[in-house]
PDB file of C-alpha atoms in Angstrom:
ATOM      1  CA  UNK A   1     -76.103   9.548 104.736  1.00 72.00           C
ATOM      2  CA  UNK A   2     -78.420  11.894 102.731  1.00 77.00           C
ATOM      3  CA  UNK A   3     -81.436  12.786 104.218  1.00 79.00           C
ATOM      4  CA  UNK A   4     -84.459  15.701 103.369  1.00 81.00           C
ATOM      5  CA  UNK A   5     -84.179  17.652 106.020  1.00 80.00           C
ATOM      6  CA  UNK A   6     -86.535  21.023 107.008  1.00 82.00           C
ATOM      7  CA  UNK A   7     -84.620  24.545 106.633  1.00 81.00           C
ATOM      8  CA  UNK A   8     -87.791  26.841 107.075  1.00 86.00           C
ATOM      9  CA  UNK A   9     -91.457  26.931 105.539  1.00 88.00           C
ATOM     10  CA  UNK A  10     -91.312  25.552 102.306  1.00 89.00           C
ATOM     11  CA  UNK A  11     -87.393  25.212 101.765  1.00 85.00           C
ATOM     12  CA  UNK A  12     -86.716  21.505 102.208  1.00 82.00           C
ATOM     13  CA  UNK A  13     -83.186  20.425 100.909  1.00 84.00           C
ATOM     14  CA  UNK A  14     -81.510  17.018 100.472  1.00 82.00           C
ATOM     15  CA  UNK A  15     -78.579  17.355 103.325  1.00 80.00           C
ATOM     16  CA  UNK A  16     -75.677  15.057 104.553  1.00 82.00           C
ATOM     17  CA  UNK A  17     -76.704  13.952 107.880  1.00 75.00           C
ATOM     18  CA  UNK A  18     -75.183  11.376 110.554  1.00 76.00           C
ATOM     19  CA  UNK A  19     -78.522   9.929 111.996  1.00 72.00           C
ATOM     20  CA  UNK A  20     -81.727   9.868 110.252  1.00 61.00           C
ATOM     21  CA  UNK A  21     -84.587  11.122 112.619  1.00 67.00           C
ATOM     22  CA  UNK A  22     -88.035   9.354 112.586  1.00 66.00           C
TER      23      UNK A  22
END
């Protein structure tokens, strides 16, 4: 599934993940 997930400060990209993390 796609999921936002946290690269660095301020660089937030939409990425294919397996599990979503709460």
């Amino acid at each position: 599934m796609r999921a936002l997930v946290w690269h660095g400060k301020e660089d937030i990209r939409c990425d294919e993940v397996t599990d979503p993390e709460i």
